[in-house]
Amino acid sequence: MEGEKYLFVVSGPSGVGKDTVMGYLRQAHPEIEKTVSATTRAPREGEAEGVNYYYRTEEAFKQMIESGDVLEYNYYNGNYYGTLRAEVERRMAAGKVTLLNIDVHGAANIKRLYPGSTVVFLLPPTFEVLEQRLRGRGTDSEESVQGRLKIAREELGYAGGFDAWIVNRTVEQAAGELYELIAQRA
């Protein structure tokens, strides 16, 4: 599809700082757009419909999958998450540099659907730092944190299949490296 070079997928384990890095980058470069995903999880404090996610019931989410409105989705830690086709294709058609925040399986699917896109794996400096970041959120139960850590160990094994890797030592450094990559490829 025309415009695939403008599509960038940022992936990595929960707690690695994807939202923070992408938010910092977009604040410095508001011309870079971010799609809003759909999810069946409940909003966290401070999150808003259409800004952080499109919050849907499980039934509504499954209907969107069946109708082809969802490009990729995953069932993660008890909830569905997915990328809406309209969010992506509208931006690519307009030639807008677009960031997607997607899990490792979804990133592979986006790369398959849009081979001209760039998939980036965001890594923590160490696994211990990742655990500290997850616990520091204060938004998840111990059971949820343990589930996220187990999934993170598995996800780190997929990093080799990505186009680029960025270690998130600091938000500024990681956002800077992501911007350099975008400038080179788009």
mmCIF file of C-alpha atoms in Angstrom, residues 13 40 63 68 102 110 120 148:
data_model
loop_
_atom_site.group_PDB
_atom_site.id
_atom_site.type_symbol
_atom_site.label_atom_id
_atom_site.label_comp_id
_atom_site.label_asym_id
_atom_site.label_seq_id
_atom_site.Cartn_x
_atom_site.Cartn_y
_atom_site.Cartn_z
ATOM 1 C CA PRO A 13 7.339 -5.751 26.893
ATOM 2 C CA THR A 40 -11.607 -4.510 26.367
ATOM 3 C CA GLN A 63 -17.725 -7.922 16.126
ATOM 4 C CA GLY A 68 -12.371 -6.650 9.350
ATOM 5 C CA ILE A 102 1.651 -2.888 19.503
ATOM 6 C CA ILE A 110 1.564 -5.400 10.770
ATOM 7 C CA VAL A 120 11.115 -1.229 16.350
ATOM 8 C CA ARG A 148 3.277 -9.109 32.905
#
